[in-house]
Amino acid sequence: MRSVQVLAATAARLNRDAGAISIPALYFFTDPERTPNPVAIAGRLPRKTAVVYRHFGADDRARVARKLSAVCRLRGLYLLIGADPELATACDADGVHWPERMMPSARSNVFRLESTAVHDAGAVLRANAAKLDACVLSPIFPSRSASAQRELGVFRASQIARASAVPVIALGGVNASNATRLIGRGFAGVAAVDALIEV
């Protein structure tokens, strides 16, 4: 639990330093294999964390989304639904998180928050043009995610973050130990899967 608190504190510092207090500083990304019970994990996350529910078309997605929505409201968390605005509306989520390949050309203004995944400077430019609320850049560090590409490294990722008008959240192998390496490098927060599972 202490490592999660340390990670949350680092994320909050990055958020303040970036002047991005209108968006969450810490993001928990669900994963069907690594987080089979996202509702239980959400129930233990620090306040103001954003839960990004990536359901990947699961049959029980509506039921899980409703449960996540209830827990998030109760605990003061944000809920973003991955690539599914209809489900986001149905469960009264705060917004939508888009995979890079599905990034909209413009923010819809339907939701409080719209974020997108990005993996390079070109995608960040597209997120800026769309005027999205945040982009989640990955992978920063080596990651065991099945979809992870070769890590960008702190220096390259920092160059991308500093050039963005849209707040950039660091994802990919981020944990309480290495998140401090992101301080002063233009990031507005951090996102994780594994580092938030054991809360």
mmCIF file of C-alpha atoms in Angstrom:
data_model
loop_
_atom_site.group_PDB
_atom_site.id
_atom_site.type_symbol
_atom_site.label_atom_id
_atom_site.label_comp_id
_atom_site.label_asym_id
_atom_site.label_seq_id
_atom_site.Cartn_x
_atom_site.Cartn_y
_atom_site.Cartn_z
ATOM 1 C CA MET A 1 0.000 0.000 0.000
ATOM 2 C CA ARG A 2 2.856 2.380 0.775
ATOM 3 C CA SER A 3 4.225 2.076 -2.773
ATOM 4 C CA VAL A 4 0.832 3.118 -4.163
ATOM 5 C CA GLN A 5 0.775 6.159 -1.886
ATOM 6 C CA VAL A 6 4.296 7.088 -3.028
ATOM 7 C CA LEU A 7 3.272 6.702 -6.671
ATOM 8 C CA ALA A 8 0.156 8.822 -6.102
ATOM 9 C CA ALA A 9 2.241 11.547 -4.417
ATOM 10 C CA THR A 10 4.707 11.612 -7.314
ATOM 11 C CA ALA A 11 1.843 11.758 -9.809
ATOM 12 C CA ALA A 12 0.297 14.677 -7.911
ATOM 13 C CA ARG A 13 3.617 16.534 -7.983
ATOM 14 C CA LEU A 14 3.957 16.027 -11.741
ATOM 15 C CA ASN A 15 0.387 17.245 -12.195
ATOM 16 C CA ARG A 16 0.986 20.414 -10.166
ATOM 17 C CA ASP A 17 4.308 21.132 -11.870
ATOM 18 C CA ALA A 18 2.662 20.778 -15.303
ATOM 19 C CA GLY A 19 -0.226 23.063 -14.307
ATOM 20 C CA ALA A 20 -2.685 20.318 -15.259
ATOM 21 C CA ILE A 21 -4.826 20.181 -12.135
ATOM 22 C CA SER A 22 -8.022 19.987 -14.207
ATOM 23 C CA ILE A 23 -7.221 16.364 -15.091
ATOM 24 C CA PRO A 24 -6.419 13.356 -12.872
ATOM 25 C CA ALA A 25 -2.765 12.785 -11.988
ATOM 26 C CA LEU A 26 -2.944 9.011 -11.487
ATOM 27 C CA TYR A 27 -4.553 6.500 -13.885
ATOM 28 C CA PHE A 28 -5.317 2.825 -13.308
ATOM 29 C CA PHE A 29 -5.679 0.855 -16.548
ATOM 30 C CA THR A 30 -7.659 -2.345 -16.299
ATOM 31 C CA ASP A 31 -6.503 -5.411 -18.187
ATOM 32 C CA PRO A 32 -8.607 -8.568 -18.687
ATOM 33 C CA GLU A 33 -5.724 -10.885 -17.795
ATOM 34 C CA ARG A 34 -3.846 -8.917 -15.145
ATOM 35 C CA THR A 35 -6.864 -7.338 -13.434
ATOM 36 C CA PRO A 36 -9.690 -9.903 -13.530
ATOM 37 C CA ASN A 37 -11.494 -8.067 -10.700
ATOM 38 C CA PRO A 38 -11.125 -4.351 -11.473
ATOM 39 C CA VAL A 39 -14.005 -3.401 -9.164
ATOM 40 C CA ALA A 40 -12.144 -4.714 -6.102
ATOM 41 C CA ILE A 41 -8.984 -2.848 -7.099
ATOM 42 C CA ALA A 42 -10.906 0.371 -7.759
ATOM 43 C CA GLY A 43 -12.337 0.108 -4.250
ATOM 44 C CA ARG A 44 -8.844 0.510 -2.816
ATOM 45 C CA LEU A 45 -7.375 3.201 -5.070
ATOM 46 C CA PRO A 46 -6.451 6.681 -3.785
ATOM 47 C CA ARG A 47 -9.086 9.390 -4.233
ATOM 48 C CA LYS A 48 -9.081 11.267 -7.560
ATOM 49 C CA THR A 49 -7.464 8.352 -9.414
ATOM 50 C CA ALA A 50 -8.848 7.764 -12.917
ATOM 51 C CA VAL A 51 -9.956 4.209 -13.641
ATOM 52 C CA VAL A 52 -9.700 3.377 -17.351
ATOM 53 C CA TYR A 53 -11.945 0.393 -18.008
ATOM 54 C CA ARG A 54 -10.730 -1.480 -21.086
ATOM 55 C CA HIS A 55 -13.349 -4.172 -21.627
ATOM 56 C CA PHE A 56 -12.281 -5.352 -25.112
ATOM 57 C CA GLY A 57 -15.851 -6.404 -25.912
ATOM 58 C CA ALA A 58 -16.355 -8.646 -22.862
ATOM 59 C CA ASP A 59 -19.874 -10.070 -22.536
ATOM 60 C CA ASP A 60 -20.238 -8.694 -18.992
ATOM 61 C CA ARG A 61 -18.907 -5.218 -19.807
ATOM 62 C CA ALA A 62 -22.144 -3.365 -19.010
ATOM 63 C CA ARG A 63 -22.442 -5.038 -15.597
ATOM 64 C CA VAL A 64 -18.784 -4.383 -14.731
ATOM 65 C CA ALA A 65 -19.023 -0.786 -15.957
ATOM 66 C CA ARG A 66 -22.071 -0.146 -13.730
ATOM 67 C CA LYS A 67 -20.238 -1.585 -10.716
ATOM 68 C CA LEU A 68 -17.136 0.461 -11.481
ATOM 69 C CA SER A 69 -19.259 3.582 -11.851
ATOM 70 C CA ALA A 70 -20.850 3.021 -8.434
ATOM 71 C CA VAL A 71 -17.482 2.418 -6.746
ATOM 72 C CA CYS A 72 -15.911 5.432 -8.458
ATOM 73 C CA ARG A 73 -18.726 7.739 -7.334
ATOM 74 C CA LEU A 74 -18.526 6.412 -3.784
ATOM 75 C CA ARG A 75 -14.735 6.739 -3.551
ATOM 76 C CA GLY A 76 -14.212 10.009 -5.444
ATOM 77 C CA LEU A 77 -12.579 8.421 -8.489
ATOM 78 C CA TYR A 78 -12.921 9.227 -12.184
ATOM 79 C CA LEU A 79 -14.151 6.585 -14.631
ATOM 80 C CA LEU A 80 -13.147 6.495 -18.290
ATOM 81 C CA ILE A 81 -14.451 3.791 -20.605
ATOM 82 C CA GLY A 82 -12.092 2.521 -23.280
ATOM 83 C CA ALA A 83 -13.268 3.160 -26.850
ATOM 84 C CA ASP A 84 -16.961 2.936 -26.024
ATOM 85 C CA PRO A 85 -18.856 6.250 -25.745
ATOM 86 C CA GLU A 86 -22.221 4.479 -25.662
ATOM 87 C CA LEU A 87 -21.224 2.441 -22.625
ATOM 88 C CA ALA A 88 -19.677 5.543 -21.046
ATOM 89 C CA THR A 89 -23.001 7.348 -21.391
ATOM 90 C CA ALA A 90 -24.995 4.351 -20.157
ATOM 91 C CA CYS A 91 -22.980 3.996 -16.946
ATOM 92 C CA ASP A 92 -22.601 7.762 -16.381
ATOM 93 C CA ALA A 93 -18.802 7.635 -16.721
ATOM 94 C CA ASP A 94 -16.681 10.779 -16.675
ATOM 95 C CA GLY A 95 -15.373 10.122 -20.136
ATOM 96 C CA VAL A 96 -13.758 7.973 -22.780
ATOM 97 C CA HIS A 97 -10.196 6.814 -23.364
ATOM 98 C CA TRP A 98 -9.365 6.162 -27.021
ATOM 99 C CA PRO A 99 -6.762 3.745 -28.390
ATOM 100 C CA GLU A 100 -4.382 5.587 -30.702
ATOM 101 C CA ARG A 101 -5.832 3.910 -33.799
ATOM 102 C CA MET A 102 -9.317 5.192 -32.862
ATOM 103 C CA MET A 103 -8.315 8.698 -31.798
ATOM 104 C CA PRO A 104 -11.015 11.186 -32.843
ATOM 105 C CA SER A 105 -10.105 14.164 -35.000
ATOM 106 C CA ALA A 106 -11.857 16.478 -32.536
ATOM 107 C CA ARG A 107 -12.994 16.341 -28.927
ATOM 108 C CA SER A 108 -16.728 15.597 -28.750
ATOM 109 C CA ASN A 109 -17.494 17.807 -25.721
ATOM 110 C CA VAL A 110 -20.014 15.185 -24.595
ATOM 111 C CA PHE A 111 -17.871 14.036 -21.660
ATOM 112 C CA ARG A 112 -15.938 15.708 -18.885
ATOM 113 C CA LEU A 113 -12.725 13.940 -19.958
ATOM 114 C CA GLU A 114 -11.455 12.503 -23.233
ATOM 115 C CA SER A 115 -8.006 10.980 -23.394
ATOM 116 C CA THR A 116 -6.095 8.914 -25.912
ATOM 117 C CA ALA A 117 -3.207 6.503 -26.055
ATOM 118 C CA VAL A 118 -0.150 7.704 -27.975
ATOM 119 C CA HIS A 119 3.168 6.063 -28.790
ATOM 120 C CA ASP A 120 5.152 8.711 -30.651
ATOM 121 C CA ALA A 121 5.428 12.427 -31.368
ATOM 122 C CA GLY A 122 3.145 12.244 -34.405
ATOM 123 C CA ALA A 123 0.281 10.821 -32.379
ATOM 124 C CA VAL A 124 0.772 13.523 -29.736
ATOM 125 C CA LEU A 125 0.454 16.155 -32.464
ATOM 126 C CA ARG A 126 -2.850 14.571 -33.510
ATOM 127 C CA ALA A 127 -4.070 14.629 -29.882
ATOM 128 C CA ASN A 128 -3.166 18.318 -29.722
ATOM 129 C CA ALA A 129 -5.037 19.041 -32.955
ATOM 130 C CA ALA A 130 -8.083 17.202 -31.574
ATOM 131 C CA LYS A 131 -7.886 19.270 -28.359
ATOM 132 C CA LEU A 132 -8.214 16.185 -26.162
ATOM 133 C CA ASP A 133 -7.829 16.526 -22.403
ATOM 134 C CA ALA A 134 -4.835 14.216 -22.033
ATOM 135 C CA CYS A 135 -2.704 11.744 -23.917
ATOM 136 C CA VAL A 136 -1.159 8.652 -22.322
ATOM 137 C CA LEU A 137 2.307 8.095 -23.755
ATOM 138 C CA SER A 138 3.786 4.595 -23.653
ATOM 139 C CA PRO A 139 5.877 2.680 -23.068
ATOM 140 C CA ILE A 140 8.242 4.852 -21.047
ATOM 141 C CA PHE A 141 10.049 1.988 -19.317
ATOM 142 C CA PRO A 142 10.213 -1.733 -20.159
ATOM 143 C CA SER A 143 6.742 -3.212 -19.671
ATOM 144 C CA ARG A 144 5.284 -6.688 -19.511
ATOM 145 C CA SER A 145 2.139 -5.582 -21.326
ATOM 146 C CA ALA A 146 1.371 -7.812 -24.296
ATOM 147 C CA SER A 147 0.909 -4.745 -26.509
ATOM 148 C CA ALA A 148 4.041 -2.904 -25.346
ATOM 149 C CA GLN A 149 6.529 -1.844 -27.972
ATOM 150 C CA ARG A 150 10.180 -1.046 -27.333
ATOM 151 C CA GLU A 151 10.377 1.519 -24.524
ATOM 152 C CA LEU A 152 10.849 5.167 -25.437
ATOM 153 C CA GLY A 153 13.135 5.898 -22.503
ATOM 154 C CA VAL A 154 12.872 8.902 -20.220
ATOM 155 C CA PHE A 155 14.846 11.304 -22.436
ATOM 156 C CA ARG A 156 12.887 10.699 -25.655
ATOM 157 C CA ALA A 157 9.544 10.556 -23.860
ATOM 158 C CA SER A 158 10.378 13.807 -22.079
ATOM 159 C CA GLN A 159 11.071 15.557 -25.394
ATOM 160 C CA ILE A 160 7.649 14.466 -26.625
ATOM 161 C CA ALA A 161 5.891 15.512 -23.395
ATOM 162 C CA ARG A 162 7.499 18.943 -23.284
ATOM 163 C CA ALA A 163 6.467 19.686 -26.870
ATOM 164 C CA SER A 164 2.796 18.933 -26.188
ATOM 165 C CA ALA A 165 0.135 21.489 -25.310
ATOM 166 C CA VAL A 166 -2.097 18.601 -24.193
ATOM 167 C CA PRO A 167 -1.053 17.125 -20.812
ATOM 168 C CA VAL A 168 0.965 13.922 -21.218
ATOM 169 C CA ILE A 169 0.587 10.994 -18.811
ATOM 170 C CA ALA A 170 3.440 8.465 -18.561
ATOM 171 C CA LEU A 171 2.561 4.758 -18.922
ATOM 172 C CA GLY A 172 4.595 1.605 -19.348
ATOM 173 C CA GLY A 173 6.581 0.028 -16.548
ATOM 174 C CA VAL A 174 5.962 3.031 -14.280
ATOM 175 C CA ASN A 175 6.129 2.269 -10.553
ATOM 176 C CA ALA A 176 6.849 4.007 -7.261
ATOM 177 C CA SER A 177 10.598 3.500 -7.658
ATOM 178 C CA ASN A 178 11.110 4.883 -11.150
ATOM 179 C CA ALA A 179 8.337 7.509 -11.284
ATOM 180 C CA THR A 180 10.616 10.029 -9.578
ATOM 181 C CA ARG A 181 12.772 9.967 -12.731
ATOM 182 C CA LEU A 182 9.868 11.721 -14.482
ATOM 183 C CA ILE A 183 9.923 14.792 -12.210
ATOM 184 C CA GLY A 184 10.779 17.980 -14.086
ATOM 185 C CA ARG A 185 10.423 16.308 -17.478
ATOM 186 C CA GLY A 186 7.097 17.688 -18.671
ATOM 187 C CA PHE A 187 4.740 14.906 -17.622
ATOM 188 C CA ALA A 188 1.359 15.693 -16.041
ATOM 189 C CA GLY A 189 0.900 12.371 -14.249
ATOM 190 C CA VAL A 190 1.422 8.632 -14.396
ATOM 191 C CA ALA A 191 -0.581 5.575 -15.348
ATOM 192 C CA ALA A 192 -0.089 1.946 -14.411
ATOM 193 C CA VAL A 193 -1.538 -1.531 -14.304
ATOM 194 C CA ASP A 194 0.788 -3.696 -12.218
ATOM 195 C CA ALA A 195 1.924 -0.942 -9.847
ATOM 196 C CA LEU A 196 -1.677 -0.401 -8.709
ATOM 197 C CA ILE A 197 -2.856 -3.992 -8.484
ATOM 198 C CA GLU A 198 -1.518 -4.635 -4.991
ATOM 199 C CA VAL A 199 -3.332 -1.750 -3.322
#
